[in-house]
mmCIF file of N, CA and C in Angstrom:
data_model
loop_
_atom_site.group_PDB
_atom_site.id
_atom_site.type_symbol
_atom_site.label_atom_id
_atom_site.label_comp_id
_atom_site.label_asym_id
_atom_site.label_seq_id
_atom_site.Cartn_x
_atom_site.Cartn_y
_atom_site.Cartn_z
ATOM 1 N N ILE P 79 162.854 201.126 203.314
ATOM 2 C CA ILE P 79 164.065 200.479 203.644
ATOM 3 C C ILE P 79 162.057 199.279 204.031
ATOM 4 N N GLU P 80 161.803 197.765 203.251
ATOM 5 C CA GLU P 80 160.828 197.468 203.402
ATOM 6 C C GLU P 80 161.625 195.663 204.333
ATOM 7 N N TYR P 81 161.201 195.843 206.002
ATOM 8 C CA TYR P 81 162.093 194.696 206.030
ATOM 9 C C TYR P 81 161.235 193.061 206.038
ATOM 10 N N VAL P 82 161.917 192.302 205.635
ATOM 11 C CA VAL P 82 160.705 190.739 205.846
ATOM 12 C C VAL P 82 161.922 189.992 206.833
ATOM 13 N N SER P 83 161.328 189.073 207.137
ATOM 14 C CA SER P 83 161.383 188.489 208.445
ATOM 15 C C SER P 83 162.654 187.079 208.140
ATOM 16 N N THR P 84 163.144 186.537 208.587
ATOM 17 C CA THR P 84 163.833 185.939 208.654
ATOM 18 C C THR P 84 163.673 184.603 209.046
ATOM 19 N N GLU P 85 162.003 184.201 210.162
ATOM 20 C CA GLU P 85 161.934 183.549 210.638
ATOM 21 C C GLU P 85 161.333 182.354 208.891
ATOM 22 N N GLU P 86 160.728 182.552 208.394
ATOM 23 C CA GLU P 86 160.949 181.393 207.727
ATOM 24 C C GLU P 86 162.256 180.552 206.860
ATOM 25 N N ALA P 87 163.057 181.535 206.375
ATOM 26 C CA ALA P 87 164.086 181.027 206.093
ATOM 27 C C ALA P 87 164.434 180.163 207.078
ATOM 28 N N ILE P 88 164.668 180.513 208.584
ATOM 29 C CA ILE P 88 164.813 179.423 209.640
ATOM 30 C C ILE P 88 164.476 178.459 209.861
ATOM 31 N N ASN P 89 163.218 179.106 209.428
ATOM 32 C CA ASN P 89 162.074 177.133 209.202
ATOM 33 C C ASN P 89 162.523 176.515 208.631
ATOM 34 N N ALA P 90 162.838 177.251 207.843
ATOM 35 C CA ALA P 90 163.421 175.956 205.959
ATOM 36 C C ALA P 90 164.176 175.284 206.141
ATOM 37 N N ASN P 91 165.232 176.244 206.749
ATOM 38 C CA ASN P 91 166.521 175.606 207.075
ATOM 39 C C ASN P 91 166.774 175.538 208.498
ATOM 40 N N PRO P 92 166.833 174.828 209.247
ATOM 41 C CA PRO P 92 166.961 174.679 210.574
ATOM 42 C C PRO P 92 168.396 174.357 210.962
ATOM 43 N N GLU P 93 169.136 172.574 210.205
ATOM 44 C CA GLU P 93 170.384 172.819 210.077
ATOM 45 C C GLU P 93 171.168 174.117 210.157
ATOM 46 N N MET P 94 170.859 175.311 209.158
ATOM 47 C CA MET P 94 171.936 176.337 209.168
ATOM 48 C C MET P 94 171.847 176.739 210.577
ATOM 49 N N LEU P 95 171.036 176.730 210.481
ATOM 50 C CA LEU P 95 170.694 177.549 212.662
ATOM 51 C C LEU P 95 171.504 176.930 213.259
ATOM 52 N N GLN P 96 171.878 175.655 213.233
ATOM 53 C CA GLN P 96 172.258 174.354 214.453
ATOM 54 C C GLN P 96 173.315 174.997 214.377
ATOM 55 N N VAL P 97 173.878 175.269 212.776
ATOM 56 C CA VAL P 97 176.146 175.791 212.396
ATOM 57 C C VAL P 97 176.516 176.230 213.395
ATOM 58 N N GLY P 98 175.390 177.627 213.438
ATOM 59 C CA GLY P 98 175.739 178.425 214.531
ATOM 60 C C GLY P 98 175.745 178.943 215.977
ATOM 61 N N ILE P 99 174.556 177.896 216.254
ATOM 62 C CA ILE P 99 174.646 177.765 217.357
ATOM 63 C C ILE P 99 175.604 176.797 218.012
ATOM 64 N N ASN P 100 176.088 174.985 216.601
ATOM 65 C CA ASN P 100 177.475 174.964 217.739
ATOM 66 C C ASN P 100 178.906 175.095 217.233
ATOM 67 N N SER P 101 178.779 176.535 217.043
ATOM 68 C CA SER P 101 179.433 176.940 216.211
ATOM 69 C C SER P 101 180.089 178.024 217.853
ATOM 70 N N LEU P 102 178.475 178.334 218.278
ATOM 71 C CA LEU P 102 178.644 179.336 218.884
ATOM 72 C C LEU P 102 179.379 179.307 220.363
ATOM 73 N N LYS P 103 179.276 177.446 220.610
ATOM 74 C CA LYS P 103 179.462 176.984 222.357
ATOM 75 C C LYS P 103 180.760 176.546 222.105
ATOM 76 N N LYS P 104 181.028 175.778 220.847
ATOM 77 C CA LYS P 104 182.558 175.709 220.356
ATOM 78 C C LYS P 104 183.345 176.484 221.209
ATOM 79 N N HIS P 105 183.005 177.246 221.350
ATOM 80 C CA HIS P 105 183.858 178.764 221.359
ATOM 81 C C HIS P 105 183.499 178.980 222.722
ATOM 82 N N GLY P 106 182.200 178.731 223.662
ATOM 83 C CA GLY P 106 182.556 178.906 225.371
ATOM 84 C C GLY P 106 181.405 179.407 224.905
ATOM 85 N N VAL P 107 180.834 179.954 224.492
ATOM 86 C CA VAL P 107 179.639 180.659 224.337
ATOM 87 C C VAL P 107 177.569 179.554 224.905
ATOM 88 N N GLU P 108 177.805 179.545 226.087
ATOM 89 C CA GLU P 108 176.634 178.197 226.494
ATOM 90 C C GLU P 108 175.737 179.593 226.547
ATOM 91 N N ASP P 109 175.387 179.866 226.987
ATOM 92 C CA ASP P 109 173.605 181.132 227.283
ATOM 93 C C ASP P 109 173.680 181.875 225.822
ATOM 94 N N VAL P 110 173.800 180.119 224.638
ATOM 95 C CA VAL P 110 172.579 180.811 222.972
ATOM 96 C C VAL P 110 170.964 180.144 224.235
ATOM 97 N N GLN P 111 170.881 182.005 223.416
ATOM 98 C CA GLN P 111 169.477 182.250 223.545
ATOM 99 C C GLN P 111 168.518 182.272 222.432
ATOM 100 N N ARG P 112 167.104 181.710 221.756
ATOM 101 C CA ARG P 112 166.895 181.924 220.331
ATOM 102 C C ARG P 112 165.279 183.015 220.965
ATOM 103 N N HIS P 113 165.855 183.613 220.339
ATOM 104 C CA HIS P 113 164.234 184.274 220.631
ATOM 105 C C HIS P 113 164.055 185.420 218.956
ATOM 106 N N ARG P 114 162.826 185.949 218.939
ATOM 107 C CA ARG P 114 162.140 187.325 217.785
ATOM 108 C C ARG P 114 162.685 188.418 218.876
ATOM 109 N N ILE P 115 163.224 189.216 217.576
ATOM 110 C CA ILE P 115 163.980 190.122 217.704
ATOM 111 C C ILE P 115 163.052 191.026 216.463
ATOM 112 N N ARG P 116 163.710 192.516 216.279
ATOM 113 C CA ARG P 116 163.857 192.750 215.093
ATOM 114 C C ARG P 116 165.350 193.133 214.432
ATOM 115 N N ALA P 117 164.829 192.631 213.407
ATOM 116 C CA ALA P 117 166.478 192.891 212.511
ATOM 117 C C ALA P 117 166.433 193.394 212.171
ATOM 118 N N GLY P 118 167.776 193.519 212.071
ATOM 119 C CA GLY P 118 168.310 195.412 210.967
ATOM 120 C C GLY P 118 168.068 194.646 209.186
ATOM 121 N N THR P 119 168.871 195.983 208.706
ATOM 122 C CA THR P 119 168.592 196.010 207.329
ATOM 123 C C THR P 119 169.707 195.149 206.408
ATOM 124 N N ASP P 120 170.501 194.381 207.219
ATOM 125 C CA ASP P 120 171.560 193.729 206.585
ATOM 126 C C ASP P 120 170.155 192.414 206.419
ATOM 127 N N GLY P 121 170.434 191.907 207.370
ATOM 128 C CA GLY P 121 169.627 190.850 207.091
ATOM 129 C C GLY P 121 168.318 190.629 206.049
ATOM 130 N N ALA P 122 167.426 191.955 206.420
ATOM 131 C CA ALA P 122 166.284 191.881 205.697
ATOM 132 C C ALA P 122 166.378 191.879 203.860
ATOM 133 N N MET P 123 168.016 193.221 203.721
ATOM 134 C CA MET P 123 167.997 192.904 202.580
ATOM 135 C C MET P 123 168.673 191.559 201.625
ATOM 136 N N LEU P 124 169.606 190.641 202.887
ATOM 137 C CA LEU P 124 169.913 189.766 202.384
ATOM 138 C C LEU P 124 168.658 188.493 202.442
ATOM 139 N N ASN P 125 167.670 188.845 203.438
ATOM 140 C CA ASN P 125 166.497 187.685 203.140
ATOM 141 C C ASN P 125 165.845 188.855 201.538
ATOM 142 N N MET P 126 165.657 189.459 201.494
ATOM 143 C CA MET P 126 165.086 189.952 200.132
ATOM 144 C C MET P 126 165.609 189.291 198.617
ATOM 145 N N THR P 127 167.310 189.113 198.750
ATOM 146 C CA THR P 127 167.811 188.555 197.967
ATOM 147 C C THR P 127 167.542 187.544 197.645
ATOM 148 N N TYR P 128 168.123 187.230 198.846
ATOM 149 C CA TYR P 128 168.089 184.575 198.855
ATOM 150 C C TYR P 128 167.502 184.704 200.203
ATOM 151 N N PRO P 129 166.220 184.586 200.219
ATOM 152 C CA PRO P 129 165.108 184.107 201.043
ATOM 153 C C PRO P 129 164.821 183.192 201.687
ATOM 154 N N ARG P 130 165.486 182.099 201.089
ATOM 155 C CA ARG P 130 166.121 180.881 201.641
ATOM 156 C C ARG P 130 167.205 181.022 202.222
ATOM 157 N N ILE P 131 167.989 181.386 202.510
ATOM 158 C CA ILE P 131 169.228 181.404 203.857
ATOM 159 C C ILE P 131 168.718 182.644 204.863
ATOM 160 N N PRO P 132 168.528 182.044 206.151
ATOM 161 C CA PRO P 132 168.334 182.444 207.368
ATOM 162 C C PRO P 132 169.553 183.377 207.033
ATOM 163 N N ALA P 133 169.783 184.443 208.119
ATOM 164 C CA ALA P 133 170.088 185.821 208.695
ATOM 165 C C ALA P 133 169.736 186.646 210.571
ATOM 166 N N PRO P 134 170.168 184.613 210.662
ATOM 167 C CA PRO P 134 169.784 185.744 212.381
ATOM 168 C C PRO P 134 171.005 186.357 213.590
ATOM 169 N N ASN P 135 170.383 187.167 214.006
ATOM 170 C CA ASN P 135 171.310 187.935 214.839
ATOM 171 C C ASN P 135 171.947 187.252 215.410
ATOM 172 N N LEU P 136 173.702 187.122 215.365
ATOM 173 C CA LEU P 136 173.856 186.182 216.350
ATOM 174 C C LEU P 136 174.618 186.725 217.328
ATOM 175 N N GLY P 137 175.197 188.139 217.814
ATOM 176 C CA GLY P 137 175.514 189.272 218.989
ATOM 177 C C GLY P 137 177.046 189.489 218.722
ATOM 178 N N VAL P 138 177.607 191.008 218.610
ATOM 179 C CA VAL P 138 178.812 190.461 218.872
ATOM 180 C C VAL P 138 179.326 191.273 220.546
ATOM 181 N N GLY P 139 178.978 190.905 221.191
ATOM 182 C CA GLY P 139 179.202 190.979 222.789
ATOM 183 C C GLY P 139 178.151 192.802 223.016
ATOM 184 N N GLY P 140 177.465 193.570 222.125
ATOM 185 C CA GLY P 140 176.811 194.430 222.896
ATOM 186 C C GLY P 140 175.473 194.124 223.916
ATOM 187 N N ARG P 141 175.595 195.504 224.355
ATOM 188 C CA ARG P 141 174.117 194.583 225.194
ATOM 189 C C ARG P 141 174.109 196.693 225.671
ATOM 190 N N ASN P 142 172.519 197.106 225.089
ATOM 191 C CA ASN P 142 171.360 197.690 225.695
ATOM 192 C C ASN P 142 171.528 198.628 224.777
ATOM 193 N N LEU P 143 171.657 197.850 223.529
ATOM 194 C CA LEU P 143 171.962 198.345 222.842
ATOM 195 C C LEU P 143 170.862 199.757 221.890
ATOM 196 N N HIS P 144 171.949 200.886 220.978
ATOM 197 C CA HIS P 144 170.450 202.020 221.215
ATOM 198 C C HIS P 144 170.440 202.934 222.628
ATOM 199 N N GLY P 145 170.568 202.432 223.961
ATOM 200 C CA GLY P 145 170.300 203.440 224.571
ATOM 201 C C GLY P 145 171.058 202.998 225.552
ATOM 202 N N VAL P 146 170.892 203.947 226.684
ATOM 203 C CA VAL P 146 171.547 205.315 227.607
ATOM 204 C C VAL P 146 172.339 204.252 228.124
ATOM 205 N N ARG P 147 172.347 202.998 228.302
ATOM 206 C CA ARG P 147 173.691 202.171 229.292
ATOM 207 C C ARG P 147 174.111 201.252 228.209
ATOM 208 N N GLU P 148 174.433 201.024 227.056
ATOM 209 C CA GLU P 148 174.895 201.250 226.457
ATOM 210 C C GLU P 148 176.277 200.695 226.067
ATOM 211 N N PHE P 149 177.363 199.268 225.989
ATOM 212 C CA PHE P 149 177.677 198.782 226.046
ATOM 213 C C PHE P 149 178.516 197.232 225.092
ATOM 214 N N LEU P 150 180.255 197.201 226.034
ATOM 215 C CA LEU P 150 180.854 196.377 224.795
ATOM 216 C C LEU P 150 181.330 195.480 225.710
ATOM 217 N N VAL P 151 180.704 193.612 225.757
ATOM 218 C CA VAL P 151 181.400 192.849 226.328
ATOM 219 C C VAL P 151 182.625 192.419 225.092
ATOM 220 N N VAL P 152 183.972 192.842 225.690
ATOM 221 C CA VAL P 152 185.619 192.867 224.716
ATOM 222 C C VAL P 152 185.158 191.173 224.544
ATOM 223 N N ASP P 153 185.820 190.760 225.506
ATOM 224 C CA ASP P 153 185.403 189.627 225.198
ATOM 225 C C ASP P 153 185.315 188.914 224.190
ATOM 226 N N GLU P 154 183.940 188.906 223.802
ATOM 227 C CA GLU P 154 182.868 188.472 222.963
ATOM 228 C C GLU P 154 183.082 188.534 221.452
ATOM 229 N N MET P 155 183.835 190.702 221.409
ATOM 230 C CA MET P 155 183.917 190.887 220.373
ATOM 231 C C MET P 155 184.900 189.944 220.370
ATOM 232 N N LEU P 156 186.015 189.907 220.395
ATOM 233 C CA LEU P 156 187.105 188.972 220.459
ATOM 234 C C LEU P 156 186.796 187.297 219.735
ATOM 235 N N ILE P 157 186.060 186.752 220.577
ATOM 236 C CA ILE P 157 186.179 185.319 219.874
ATOM 237 C C ILE P 157 185.493 185.978 218.913
ATOM 238 N N MET P 158 184.426 186.834 218.089
ATOM 239 C CA MET P 158 183.757 185.966 217.479
ATOM 240 C C MET P 158 184.268 186.269 216.004
ATOM 241 N N PRO P 159 185.748 186.441 215.568
ATOM 242 C CA PRO P 159 186.020 186.564 214.723
ATOM 243 C C PRO P 159 185.986 184.890 214.689
ATOM 244 N N ASP P 160 186.447 184.015 215.867
ATOM 245 C CA ASP P 160 186.443 182.539 215.099
ATOM 246 C C ASP P 160 185.368 181.384 215.159
ATOM 247 N N ILE P 161 184.137 182.033 215.942
ATOM 248 C CA ILE P 161 182.871 181.741 215.255
ATOM 249 C C ILE P 161 182.294 181.921 214.202
ATOM 250 N N LEU P 162 183.246 183.092 213.317
ATOM 251 C CA LEU P 162 182.516 183.045 212.065
ATOM 252 C C LEU P 162 182.840 181.619 211.148
ATOM 253 N N LEU P 163 184.671 181.379 212.278
ATOM 254 C CA LEU P 163 185.142 180.651 210.701
ATOM 255 C C LEU P 163 185.230 179.255 210.590
ATOM 256 N N GLU P 164 184.191 179.754 211.919
ATOM 257 C CA GLU P 164 184.098 178.089 213.122
ATOM 258 C C GLU P 164 182.534 177.678 211.453
ATOM 259 N N MET P 165 181.742 178.989 211.211
ATOM 260 C CA MET P 165 180.767 178.274 210.603
ATOM 261 C C MET P 165 180.816 178.278 209.215
ATOM 262 N N VAL P 166 181.788 179.222 208.822
ATOM 263 C CA VAL P 166 182.363 178.871 207.619
ATOM 264 C C VAL P 166 182.736 177.624 206.995
ATOM 265 N N ARG P 167 183.334 177.233 207.994
ATOM 266 C CA ARG P 167 184.324 175.944 207.903
ATOM 267 C C ARG P 167 182.854 174.808 207.432
ATOM 268 N N GLU P 168 181.960 174.447 208.964
ATOM 269 C CA GLU P 168 180.431 173.707 208.857
ATOM 270 C C GLU P 168 180.075 173.919 207.265
ATOM 271 N N TYR P 169 179.633 175.190 206.705
ATOM 272 C CA TYR P 169 178.434 175.929 206.135
ATOM 273 C C TYR P 169 179.415 175.232 204.953
ATOM 274 N N ALA P 170 180.546 174.783 204.175
ATOM 275 C CA ALA P 170 181.620 174.616 202.904
ATOM 276 C C ALA P 170 181.164 172.652 203.579
ATOM 277 N N LYS P 171 180.826 172.189 204.140
ATOM 278 C CA LYS P 171 180.672 170.568 203.923
ATOM 279 C C LYS P 171 179.389 170.778 204.042
ATOM 280 N N MET P 172 178.182 171.204 204.570
ATOM 281 C CA MET P 172 177.382 171.240 204.129
ATOM 282 C C MET P 172 176.819 170.979 202.374
ATOM 283 N N THR P 173 175.991 170.027 202.039
ATOM 284 C CA THR P 173 175.420 169.491 200.341
ATOM 285 C C THR P 173 174.605 170.755 199.894
ATOM 286 N N VAL P 174 174.568 171.141 199.397
ATOM 287 C CA VAL P 174 173.304 171.876 198.205
ATOM 288 C C VAL P 174 172.112 171.450 197.894
#
């Protein structure tokens, strides 16, 4: 599988990324961090098909993923559906 970077799409459409950041903060996630990580197959596949749509990893409560001390923060997992719904509502207001 070829992995492509979502950074180009993020830089071309920062307002789309900002929707995610605002939604996270609206639901109490104050420590929003933006940094590069090696993305997975889902984001790469999305960016190969739709290269201008940002596909950042939002996180769903996982920590130390794929490590021996991997764990989940259940409270973060439980608010993610609300965050995603908020993002969908905000994206629906945007014009293309």
